[in-house]
Amino acid sequence: MIGERIRSLRESKGYSMTELAKHSGVSKSYISNIERNLQQNPSLQILAKVAQPLDTSVEFLLGIESEELAELDEEWIDLLKTAIDSGVTKRDFVEFQKFVKYKKWMENHPKEQRRKRPFG
């Protein structure tokens, strides 16, 4: 998804990958990996560098519409940016969600009900 947006914008601007790399300061190979979805979680810093010469926003590259972005609390946005910057992947986040769900389930069920584990 991110890669498709970058490729589309790059082509509409008439940039080659080499030109985008030069203007953004991001290596051609890394841009290629993003566009081919081999690199699916580029950092916000990388996205900001790529977004600038494409005259777009990081939010657009991420697929976050401005209305959706406005609905997010600033604190949540900062937490997400910090997590992404520290290397947390989407997969890590999903695992964390499963852990929290499991922990809440354990807290709300007596020991005798725990034999039926809903999470495998």
PDB file of N, CA and C in Angstrom, residues 9-112:
ATOM      1  N   LEU A   9       2.997   8.303  -7.069  1.00  0.00           N
ATOM      2  CA  LEU A   9       3.391   9.712  -6.967  1.00  0.00           C
ATOM      3  C   LEU A   9       4.704   9.976  -7.699  1.00  0.00           C
ATOM      4  N   ARG A  10       5.651   9.068  -7.558  1.00  0.00           N
ATOM      5  CA  ARG A  10       6.952   9.229  -8.221  1.00  0.00           C
ATOM      6  C   ARG A  10       6.766   9.288  -9.731  1.00  0.00           C
ATOM      7  N   GLU A  11       5.973   8.369 -10.266  1.00  0.00           N
ATOM      8  CA  GLU A  11       5.735   8.338 -11.706  1.00  0.00           C
ATOM      9  C   GLU A  11       4.965   9.562 -12.177  1.00  0.00           C
ATOM     10  N   SER A  12       3.989  10.018 -11.380  1.00  0.00           N
ATOM     11  CA  SER A  12       3.223  11.205 -11.777  1.00  0.00           C
ATOM     12  C   SER A  12       4.091  12.461 -11.784  1.00  0.00           C
ATOM     13  N   LYS A  13       5.132  12.477 -10.953  1.00  0.00           N
ATOM     14  CA  LYS A  13       6.085  13.598 -10.927  1.00  0.00           C
ATOM     15  C   LYS A  13       7.135  13.462 -12.030  1.00  0.00           C
ATOM     16  N   GLY A  14       7.173  12.288 -12.650  1.00  0.00           N
ATOM     17  CA  GLY A  14       8.159  12.047 -13.693  1.00  0.00           C
ATOM     18  C   GLY A  14       9.540  11.713 -13.158  1.00  0.00           C
ATOM     19  N   TYR A  15       9.616  11.313 -11.895  1.00  0.00           N
ATOM     20  CA  TYR A  15      10.900  10.963 -11.282  1.00  0.00           C
ATOM     21  C   TYR A  15      11.242   9.499 -11.539  1.00  0.00           C
ATOM     22  N   SER A  16      12.499   9.249 -11.809  1.00  0.00           N
ATOM     23  CA  SER A  16      12.999   7.877 -11.774  1.00  0.00           C
ATOM     24  C   SER A  16      13.292   7.565 -10.304  1.00  0.00           C
ATOM     25  N   MET A  17      13.563   6.317 -10.011  1.00  0.00           N
ATOM     26  CA  MET A  17      13.942   5.977  -8.634  1.00  0.00           C
ATOM     27  C   MET A  17      15.234   6.681  -8.253  1.00  0.00           C
ATOM     28  N   THR A  18      16.140   6.788  -9.205  1.00  0.00           N
ATOM     29  CA  THR A  18      17.418   7.461  -8.950  1.00  0.00           C
ATOM     30  C   THR A  18      17.189   8.924  -8.581  1.00  0.00           C
ATOM     31  N   GLU A  19      16.287   9.585  -9.310  1.00  0.00           N
ATOM     32  CA  GLU A  19      15.999  10.994  -9.024  1.00  0.00           C
ATOM     33  C   GLU A  19      15.335  11.160  -7.660  1.00  0.00           C
ATOM     34  N   LEU A  20      14.384  10.282  -7.346  1.00  0.00           N
ATOM     35  CA  LEU A  20      13.732  10.370  -6.033  1.00  0.00           C
ATOM     36  C   LEU A  20      14.748  10.121  -4.925  1.00  0.00           C
ATOM     37  N   ALA A  21      15.638   9.173  -5.151  1.00  0.00           N
ATOM     38  CA  ALA A  21      16.684   8.894  -4.159  1.00  0.00           C
ATOM     39  C   ALA A  21      17.542  10.135  -3.936  1.00  0.00           C
ATOM     40  N   LYS A  22      17.920  10.793  -5.017  1.00  0.00           N
ATOM     41  CA  LYS A  22      18.757  11.996  -4.921  1.00  0.00           C
ATOM     42  C   LYS A  22      18.028  13.112  -4.165  1.00  0.00           C
ATOM     43  N   HIS A  23      16.758  13.332  -4.498  1.00  0.00           N
ATOM     44  CA  HIS A  23      15.993  14.425  -3.874  1.00  0.00           C
ATOM     45  C   HIS A  23      15.609  14.139  -2.422  1.00  0.00           C
ATOM     46  N   SER A  24      15.466  12.863  -2.085  1.00  0.00           N
ATOM     47  CA  SER A  24      15.005  12.513  -0.734  1.00  0.00           C
ATOM     48  C   SER A  24      16.136  12.162   0.228  1.00  0.00           C
ATOM     49  N   GLY A  25      17.273  11.757  -0.330  1.00  0.00           N
ATOM     50  CA  GLY A  25      18.366  11.308   0.529  1.00  0.00           C
ATOM     51  C   GLY A  25      18.183   9.875   1.010  1.00  0.00           C
ATOM     52  N   VAL A  26      17.269   9.150   0.386  1.00  0.00           N
ATOM     53  CA  VAL A  26      17.020   7.742   0.702  1.00  0.00           C
ATOM     54  C   VAL A  26      17.576   6.922  -0.459  1.00  0.00           C
ATOM     55  N   SER A  27      18.254   5.836  -0.157  1.00  0.00           N
ATOM     56  CA  SER A  27      18.902   5.062  -1.221  1.00  0.00           C
ATOM     57  C   SER A  27      17.886   4.513  -2.225  1.00  0.00           C
ATOM     58  N   LYS A  28      18.355   4.404  -3.466  1.00  0.00           N
ATOM     59  CA  LYS A  28      17.524   3.869  -4.543  1.00  0.00           C
ATOM     60  C   LYS A  28      17.057   2.451  -4.207  1.00  0.00           C
ATOM     61  N   SER A  29      17.946   1.643  -3.651  1.00  0.00           N
ATOM     62  CA  SER A  29      17.581   0.260  -3.331  1.00  0.00           C
ATOM     63  C   SER A  29      16.498   0.208  -2.253  1.00  0.00           C
ATOM     64  N   TYR A  30      16.570   1.129  -1.280  1.00  0.00           N
ATOM     65  CA  TYR A  30      15.561   1.142  -0.219  1.00  0.00           C
ATOM     66  C   TYR A  30      14.210   1.571  -0.790  1.00  0.00           C
ATOM     67  N   ILE A  31      14.221   2.587  -1.659  1.00  0.00           N
ATOM     68  CA  ILE A  31      12.974   3.024  -2.308  1.00  0.00           C
ATOM     69  C   ILE A  31      12.392   1.876  -3.126  1.00  0.00           C
ATOM     70  N   SER A  32      13.252   1.175  -3.850  1.00  0.00           N
ATOM     71  CA  SER A  32      12.811   0.022  -4.638  1.00  0.00           C
ATOM     72  C   SER A  32      12.175  -1.035  -3.740  1.00  0.00           C
ATOM     73  N   ASN A  33      12.800  -1.302  -2.613  1.00  0.00           N
ATOM     74  CA  ASN A  33      12.251  -2.292  -1.672  1.00  0.00           C
ATOM     75  C   ASN A  33      10.891  -1.865  -1.128  1.00  0.00           C
ATOM     76  N   ILE A  34      10.725  -0.571  -0.872  1.00  0.00           N
ATOM     77  CA  ILE A  34       9.427  -0.076  -0.397  1.00  0.00           C
ATOM     78  C   ILE A  34       8.382  -0.255  -1.495  1.00  0.00           C
ATOM     79  N   GLU A  35       8.727   0.173  -2.707  1.00  0.00           N
ATOM     80  CA  GLU A  35       7.768   0.105  -3.813  1.00  0.00           C
ATOM     81  C   GLU A  35       7.363  -1.333  -4.137  1.00  0.00           C
ATOM     82  N   ARG A  36       8.265  -2.273  -3.960  1.00  0.00           N
ATOM     83  CA  ARG A  36       7.969  -3.680  -4.251  1.00  0.00           C
ATOM     84  C   ARG A  36       7.435  -4.418  -3.022  1.00  0.00           C
ATOM     85  N   ASN A  37       7.144  -3.668  -1.977  1.00  0.00           N
ATOM     86  CA  ASN A  37       6.611  -4.217  -0.722  1.00  0.00           C
ATOM     87  C   ASN A  37       7.537  -5.231  -0.064  1.00  0.00           C
ATOM     88  N   LEU A  38       8.825  -5.116  -0.331  1.00  0.00           N
ATOM     89  CA  LEU A  38       9.803  -5.940   0.375  1.00  0.00           C
ATOM     90  C   LEU A  38      10.127  -5.301   1.720  1.00  0.00           C
ATOM     91  N   GLN A  39       9.978  -3.987   1.783  1.00  0.00           N
ATOM     92  CA  GLN A  39      10.134  -3.227   3.029  1.00  0.00           C
ATOM     93  C   GLN A  39       8.758  -2.640   3.318  1.00  0.00           C
ATOM     94  N   GLN A  40       8.024  -3.271   4.235  1.00  0.00           N
ATOM     95  CA  GLN A  40       6.643  -2.869   4.485  1.00  0.00           C
ATOM     96  C   GLN A  40       6.473  -1.930   5.669  1.00  0.00           C
ATOM     97  N   ASN A  41       7.520  -1.732   6.457  1.00  0.00           N
ATOM     98  CA  ASN A  41       7.420  -0.861   7.629  1.00  0.00           C
ATOM     99  C   ASN A  41       8.551   0.159   7.669  1.00  0.00           C
ATOM    100  N   PRO A  42       8.632   1.019   6.658  1.00  0.00           N
ATOM    101  CA  PRO A  42       9.681   2.041   6.717  1.00  0.00           C
ATOM    102  C   PRO A  42       9.412   2.998   7.873  1.00  0.00           C
ATOM    103  N   SER A  43      10.470   3.559   8.419  1.00  0.00           N
ATOM    104  CA  SER A  43      10.311   4.477   9.553  1.00  0.00           C
ATOM    105  C   SER A  43       9.628   5.766   9.113  1.00  0.00           C
ATOM    106  N   LEU A  44       9.111   6.485  10.086  1.00  0.00           N
ATOM    107  CA  LEU A  44       8.488   7.775   9.783  1.00  0.00           C
ATOM    108  C   LEU A  44       9.502   8.755   9.216  1.00  0.00           C
ATOM    109  N   GLN A  45      10.754   8.664   9.669  1.00  0.00           N
ATOM    110  CA  GLN A  45      11.794   9.553   9.146  1.00  0.00           C
ATOM    111  C   GLN A  45      12.015   9.302   7.659  1.00  0.00           C
ATOM    112  N   ILE A  46      12.063   8.040   7.269  1.00  0.00           N
ATOM    113  CA  ILE A  46      12.236   7.691   5.855  1.00  0.00           C
ATOM    114  C   ILE A  46      11.039   8.189   5.056  1.00  0.00           C
ATOM    115  N   LEU A  47       9.844   7.938   5.561  1.00  0.00           N
ATOM    116  CA  LEU A  47       8.643   8.387   4.856  1.00  0.00           C
ATOM    117  C   LEU A  47       8.608   9.902   4.718  1.00  0.00           C
ATOM    118  N   ALA A  48       9.056  10.609   5.744  1.00  0.00           N
ATOM    119  CA  ALA A  48       9.095  12.074   5.676  1.00  0.00           C
ATOM    120  C   ALA A  48      10.069  12.532   4.597  1.00  0.00           C
ATOM    121  N   LYS A  49      11.214  11.865   4.508  1.00  0.00           N
ATOM    122  CA  LYS A  49      12.198  12.218   3.476  1.00  0.00           C
ATOM    123  C   LYS A  49      11.652  11.970   2.073  1.00  0.00           C
ATOM    124  N   VAL A  50      10.933  10.869   1.903  1.00  0.00           N
ATOM    125  CA  VAL A  50      10.381  10.524   0.592  1.00  0.00           C
ATOM    126  C   VAL A  50       9.182  11.415   0.255  1.00  0.00           C
ATOM    127  N   ALA A  51       8.381  11.750   1.253  1.00  0.00           N
ATOM    128  CA  ALA A  51       7.177  12.550   1.027  1.00  0.00           C
ATOM    129  C   ALA A  51       7.504  13.956   0.534  1.00  0.00           C
ATOM    130  N   GLN A  52       8.576  14.533   1.040  1.00  0.00           N
ATOM    131  CA  GLN A  52       8.899  15.935   0.728  1.00  0.00           C
ATOM    132  C   GLN A  52       9.049  16.196  -0.777  1.00  0.00           C
ATOM    133  N   PRO A  53       9.901  15.491  -1.506  1.00  0.00           N
ATOM    134  CA  PRO A  53      10.013  15.777  -2.940  1.00  0.00           C
ATOM    135  C   PRO A  53       8.783  15.346  -3.747  1.00  0.00           C
ATOM    136  N   LEU A  54       7.945  14.507  -3.166  1.00  0.00           N
ATOM    137  CA  LEU A  54       6.725  14.088  -3.848  1.00  0.00           C
ATOM    138  C   LEU A  54       5.561  15.030  -3.551  1.00  0.00           C
ATOM    139  N   ASP A  55       5.829  16.070  -2.760  1.00  0.00           N
ATOM    140  CA  ASP A  55       4.808  17.060  -2.383  1.00  0.00           C
ATOM    141  C   ASP A  55       3.574  16.406  -1.761  1.00  0.00           C
ATOM    142  N   THR A  56       3.829  15.517  -0.812  1.00  0.00           N
ATOM    143  CA  THR A  56       2.731  14.851  -0.118  1.00  0.00           C
ATOM    144  C   THR A  56       3.062  14.762   1.362  1.00  0.00           C
ATOM    145  N   SER A  57       2.182  14.153   2.115  1.00  0.00           N
ATOM    146  CA  SER A  57       2.385  14.016   3.556  1.00  0.00           C
ATOM    147  C   SER A  57       2.667  12.565   3.922  1.00  0.00           C
ATOM    148  N   VAL A  58       3.273  12.389   5.071  1.00  0.00           N
ATOM    149  CA  VAL A  58       3.486  11.044   5.604  1.00  0.00           C
ATOM    150  C   VAL A  58       2.130  10.369   5.814  1.00  0.00           C
ATOM    151  N   GLU A  59       1.158  11.131   6.276  1.00  0.00           N
ATOM    152  CA  GLU A  59      -0.174  10.586   6.520  1.00  0.00           C
ATOM    153  C   GLU A  59      -0.767  10.000   5.242  1.00  0.00           C
ATOM    154  N   PHE A  60      -0.584  10.709   4.114  1.00  0.00           N
ATOM    155  CA  PHE A  60      -1.101  10.188   2.846  1.00  0.00           C
ATOM    156  C   PHE A  60      -0.394   8.891   2.472  1.00  0.00           C
ATOM    157  N   LEU A  61       0.929   8.866   2.627  1.00  0.00           N
ATOM    158  CA  LEU A  61       1.682   7.651   2.300  1.00  0.00           C
ATOM    159  C   LEU A  61       1.233   6.477   3.160  1.00  0.00           C
ATOM    160  N   LEU A  62       0.866   6.756   4.413  1.00  0.00           N
ATOM    161  CA  LEU A  62       0.398   5.709   5.321  1.00  0.00           C
ATOM    162  C   LEU A  62      -1.056   5.322   5.072  1.00  0.00           C
ATOM    163  N   GLY A  63      -1.749   6.115   4.256  1.00  0.00           N
ATOM    164  CA  GLY A  63      -3.148   5.820   3.969  1.00  0.00           C
ATOM    165  C   GLY A  63      -4.105   6.342   5.010  1.00  0.00           C
ATOM    166  N   ILE A  64      -3.655   7.300   5.801  1.00  0.00           N
ATOM    167  CA  ILE A  64      -4.518   7.895   6.823  1.00  0.00           C
ATOM    168  C   ILE A  64      -5.163   9.138   6.225  1.00  0.00           C
ATOM    169  N   GLU A  65      -6.457   9.101   6.091  1.00  0.00           N
ATOM    170  CA  GLU A  65      -7.175  10.248   5.563  1.00  0.00           C
ATOM    171  C   GLU A  65      -7.195  11.360   6.606  1.00  0.00           C
ATOM    172  N   SER A  66      -7.279  12.575   6.164  1.00  0.00           N
ATOM    173  CA  SER A  66      -7.222  13.707   7.091  1.00  0.00           C
ATOM    174  C   SER A  66      -8.357  13.677   8.111  1.00  0.00           C
ATOM    175  N   GLU A  67      -9.546  13.205   7.715  1.00  0.00           N
ATOM    176  CA  GLU A  67     -10.658  13.115   8.664  1.00  0.00           C
ATOM    177  C   GLU A  67     -10.345  12.097   9.756  1.00  0.00           C
ATOM    178  N   GLU A  68      -9.787  10.956   9.351  1.00  0.00           N
ATOM    179  CA  GLU A  68      -9.424   9.939  10.334  1.00  0.00           C
ATOM    180  C   GLU A  68      -8.330  10.452  11.254  1.00  0.00           C
ATOM    181  N   LEU A  69      -7.383  11.161  10.682  1.00  0.00           N
ATOM    182  CA  LEU A  69      -6.282  11.700  11.464  1.00  0.00           C
ATOM    183  C   LEU A  69      -6.794  12.701  12.492  1.00  0.00           C
ATOM    184  N   ALA A  70      -7.752  13.519  12.109  1.00  0.00           N
ATOM    185  CA  ALA A  70      -8.305  14.512  13.023  1.00  0.00           C
ATOM    186  C   ALA A  70      -9.004  13.846  14.203  1.00  0.00           C
ATOM    187  N   GLU A  71      -9.542  12.646  13.971  1.00  0.00           N
ATOM    188  CA  GLU A  71     -10.242  11.939  15.032  1.00  0.00           C
ATOM    189  C   GLU A  71      -9.289  11.329  16.053  1.00  0.00           C
ATOM    190  N   LEU A  72      -8.057  11.102  15.658  1.00  0.00           N
ATOM    191  CA  LEU A  72      -7.094  10.509  16.584  1.00  0.00           C
ATOM    192  C   LEU A  72      -6.613  11.548  17.588  1.00  0.00           C
ATOM    193  N   ASP A  73      -6.551  11.146  18.793  1.00  0.00           N
ATOM    194  CA  ASP A  73      -6.033  11.991  19.853  1.00  0.00           C
ATOM    195  C   ASP A  73      -4.533  12.202  19.635  1.00  0.00           C
ATOM    196  N   GLU A  74      -4.043  13.405  19.821  1.00  0.00           N
ATOM    197  CA  GLU A  74      -2.620  13.724  19.643  1.00  0.00           C
ATOM    198  C   GLU A  74      -1.718  12.796  20.438  1.00  0.00           C
ATOM    199  N   GLU A  75      -2.149  12.444  21.634  1.00  0.00           N
ATOM    200  CA  GLU A  75      -1.340  11.563  22.473  1.00  0.00           C
ATOM    201  C   GLU A  75      -1.175  10.187  21.827  1.00  0.00           C
ATOM    202  N   TRP A  76      -2.257   9.670  21.224  1.00  0.00           N
ATOM    203  CA  TRP A  76      -2.177   8.382  20.530  1.00  0.00           C
ATOM    204  C   TRP A  76      -1.227   8.474  19.341  1.00  0.00           C
ATOM    205  N   ILE A  77      -1.313   9.560  18.616  1.00  0.00           N
ATOM    206  CA  ILE A  77      -0.424   9.745  17.462  1.00  0.00           C
ATOM    207  C   ILE A  77       1.025   9.740  17.920  1.00  0.00           C
ATOM    208  N   ASP A  78       1.321  10.454  18.998  1.00  0.00           N
ATOM    209  CA  ASP A  78       2.691  10.487  19.525  1.00  0.00           C
ATOM    210  C   ASP A  78       3.147   9.103  19.975  1.00  0.00           C
ATOM    211  N   LEU A  79       2.249   8.359  20.625  1.00  0.00           N
ATOM    212  CA  LEU A  79       2.591   7.001  21.057  1.00  0.00           C
ATOM    213  C   LEU A  79       2.908   6.105  19.861  1.00  0.00           C
ATOM    214  N   LEU A  80       2.098   6.205  18.818  1.00  0.00           N
ATOM    215  CA  LEU A  80       2.341   5.397  17.624  1.00  0.00           C
ATOM    216  C   LEU A  80       3.656   5.771  16.952  1.00  0.00           C
ATOM    217  N   LYS A  81       3.916   7.063  16.842  1.00  0.00           N
ATOM    218  CA  LYS A  81       5.174   7.504  16.229  1.00  0.00           C
ATOM    219  C   LYS A  81       6.371   7.007  17.027  1.00  0.00           C
ATOM    220  N   THR A  82       6.286   7.105  18.344  1.00  0.00           N
ATOM    221  CA  THR A  82       7.377   6.635  19.203  1.00  0.00           C
ATOM    222  C   THR A  82       7.583   5.134  19.035  1.00  0.00           C
ATOM    223  N   ALA A  83       6.493   4.395  18.997  1.00  0.00           N
ATOM    224  CA  ALA A  83       6.596   2.939  18.819  1.00  0.00           C
ATOM    225  C   ALA A  83       7.232   2.598  17.476  1.00  0.00           C
ATOM    226  N   ILE A  84       6.787   3.244  16.424  1.00  0.00           N
ATOM    227  CA  ILE A  84       7.337   2.988  15.091  1.00  0.00           C
ATOM    228  C   ILE A  84       8.808   3.365  15.046  1.00  0.00           C
ATOM    229  N   ASP A  85       9.139   4.518  15.607  1.00  0.00           N
ATOM    230  CA  ASP A  85      10.537   4.977  15.623  1.00  0.00           C
ATOM    231  C   ASP A  85      11.445   4.029  16.392  1.00  0.00           C
ATOM    232  N   SER A  86      10.899   3.355  17.397  1.00  0.00           N
ATOM    233  CA  SER A  86      11.723   2.451  18.200  1.00  0.00           C
ATOM    234  C   SER A  86      11.771   1.040  17.610  1.00  0.00           C
ATOM    235  N   GLY A  87      11.160   0.870  16.447  1.00  0.00           N
ATOM    236  CA  GLY A  87      11.265  -0.406  15.752  1.00  0.00           C
ATOM    237  C   GLY A  87      10.106  -1.363  15.943  1.00  0.00           C
ATOM    238  N   VAL A  88       9.034  -0.919  16.580  1.00  0.00           N
ATOM    239  CA  VAL A  88       7.871  -1.784  16.758  1.00  0.00           C
ATOM    240  C   VAL A  88       7.206  -1.979  15.392  1.00  0.00           C
ATOM    241  N   THR A  89       7.017  -3.238  15.015  1.00  0.00           N
ATOM    242  CA  THR A  89       6.387  -3.544  13.736  1.00  0.00           C
ATOM    243  C   THR A  89       4.890  -3.759  13.924  1.00  0.00           C
ATOM    244  N   LYS A  90       4.188  -3.840  12.814  1.00  0.00           N
ATOM    245  CA  LYS A  90       2.755  -4.127  12.885  1.00  0.00           C
ATOM    246  C   LYS A  90       2.531  -5.485  13.543  1.00  0.00           C
ATOM    247  N   ARG A  91       3.397  -6.421  13.218  1.00  0.00           N
ATOM    248  CA  ARG A  91       3.282  -7.761  13.805  1.00  0.00           C
ATOM    249  C   ARG A  91       3.470  -7.700  15.324  1.00  0.00           C
ATOM    250  N   ASP A  92       4.463  -6.917  15.775  1.00  0.00           N
ATOM    251  CA  ASP A  92       4.679  -6.740  17.215  1.00  0.00           C
ATOM    252  C   ASP A  92       3.434  -6.159  17.876  1.00  0.00           C
ATOM    253  N   PHE A  93       2.836  -5.178  17.219  1.00  0.00           N
ATOM    254  CA  PHE A  93       1.660  -4.518  17.770  1.00  0.00           C
ATOM    255  C   PHE A  93       0.494  -5.504  17.888  1.00  0.00           C
ATOM    256  N   VAL A  94       0.299  -6.333  16.865  1.00  0.00           N
ATOM    257  CA  VAL A  94      -0.765  -7.338  16.902  1.00  0.00           C
ATOM    258  C   VAL A  94      -0.517  -8.321  18.047  1.00  0.00           C
ATOM    259  N   GLU A  95       0.734  -8.745  18.219  1.00  0.00           N
ATOM    260  CA  GLU A  95       1.071  -9.656  19.321  1.00  0.00           C
ATOM    261  C   GLU A  95       0.788  -9.003  20.674  1.00  0.00           C
ATOM    262  N   PHE A  96       1.115  -7.725  20.786  1.00  0.00           N
ATOM    263  CA  PHE A  96       0.843  -7.002  22.026  1.00  0.00           C
ATOM    264  C   PHE A  96      -0.662  -6.962  22.293  1.00  0.00           C
ATOM    265  N   GLN A  97      -1.453  -6.710  21.260  1.00  0.00           N
ATOM    266  CA  GLN A  97      -2.904  -6.692  21.420  1.00  0.00           C
ATOM    267  C   GLN A  97      -3.416  -8.044  21.913  1.00  0.00           C
ATOM    268  N   LYS A  98      -2.891  -9.125  21.351  1.00  0.00           N
ATOM    269  CA  LYS A  98      -3.293 -10.468  21.787  1.00  0.00           C
ATOM    270  C   LYS A  98      -2.932 -10.688  23.253  1.00  0.00           C
ATOM    271  N   PHE A  99      -1.738 -10.240  23.632  1.00  0.00           N
ATOM    272  CA  PHE A  99      -1.306 -10.389  25.020  1.00  0.00           C
ATOM    273  C   PHE A  99      -2.243  -9.643  25.965  1.00  0.00           C
ATOM    274  N   VAL A 100      -2.581  -8.408  25.631  1.00  0.00           N
ATOM    275  CA  VAL A 100      -3.469  -7.608  26.486  1.00  0.00           C
ATOM    276  C   VAL A 100      -4.841  -8.269  26.579  1.00  0.00           C
ATOM    277  N   LYS A 101      -5.337  -8.758  25.451  1.00  0.00           N
ATOM    278  CA  LYS A 101      -6.637  -9.432  25.450  1.00  0.00           C
ATOM    279  C   LYS A 101      -6.596 -10.679  26.346  1.00  0.00           C
ATOM    280  N   TYR A 102      -5.524 -11.446  26.229  1.00  0.00           N
ATOM    281  CA  TYR A 102      -5.357 -12.649  27.050  1.00  0.00           C
ATOM    282  C   TYR A 102      -5.270 -12.284  28.533  1.00  0.00           C
ATOM    283  N   LYS A 103      -4.495 -11.266  28.849  1.00  0.00           N
ATOM    284  CA  LYS A 103      -4.328 -10.835  30.241  1.00  0.00           C
ATOM    285  C   LYS A 103      -5.674 -10.420  30.840  1.00  0.00           C
ATOM    286  N   LYS A 104      -6.453  -9.665  30.086  1.00  0.00           N
ATOM    287  CA  LYS A 104      -7.771  -9.246  30.573  1.00  0.00           C
ATOM    288  C   LYS A 104      -8.683 -10.451  30.769  1.00  0.00           C
ATOM    289  N   TRP A 105      -8.603 -11.415  29.854  1.00  0.00           N
ATOM    290  CA  TRP A 105      -9.411 -12.624  29.981  1.00  0.00           C
ATOM    291  C   TRP A 105      -9.033 -13.372  31.251  1.00  0.00           C
ATOM    292  N   MET A 106      -7.731 -13.500  31.510  1.00  0.00           N
ATOM    293  CA  MET A 106      -7.256 -14.200  32.715  1.00  0.00           C
ATOM    294  C   MET A 106      -7.740 -13.502  33.982  1.00  0.00           C
ATOM    295  N   GLU A 107      -7.740 -12.179  33.970  1.00  0.00           N
ATOM    296  CA  GLU A 107      -8.173 -11.415  35.141  1.00  0.00           C
ATOM    297  C   GLU A 107      -9.671 -11.567  35.400  1.00  0.00           C
ATOM    298  N   ASN A 108     -10.441 -11.800  34.351  1.00  0.00           N
ATOM    299  CA  ASN A 108     -11.900 -11.848  34.468  1.00  0.00           C
ATOM    300  C   ASN A 108     -12.485 -13.246  34.584  1.00  0.00           C
ATOM    301  N   HIS A 109     -11.642 -14.279  34.563  1.00  0.00           N
ATOM    302  CA  HIS A 109     -12.150 -15.647  34.646  1.00  0.00           C
ATOM    303  C   HIS A 109     -11.499 -16.387  35.808  1.00  0.00           C
ATOM    304  N   PRO A 110     -12.319 -17.029  36.621  1.00  0.00           N
ATOM    305  CA  PRO A 110     -11.765 -17.831  37.718  1.00  0.00           C
ATOM    306  C   PRO A 110     -10.912 -18.972  37.157  1.00  0.00           C
ATOM    307  N   LYS A 111     -10.039 -19.492  37.998  1.00  0.00           N
ATOM    308  CA  LYS A 111      -9.119 -20.551  37.568  1.00  0.00           C
ATOM    309  C   LYS A 111      -9.839 -21.744  36.953  1.00  0.00           C
ATOM    310  N   GLU A 112     -11.011 -22.090  37.497  1.00  0.00           N
ATOM    311  CA  GLU A 112     -11.718 -23.266  36.978  1.00  0.00           C
ATOM    312  C   GLU A 112     -12.232 -23.057  35.549  1.00  0.00           C
TER     313      GLU A 112
END
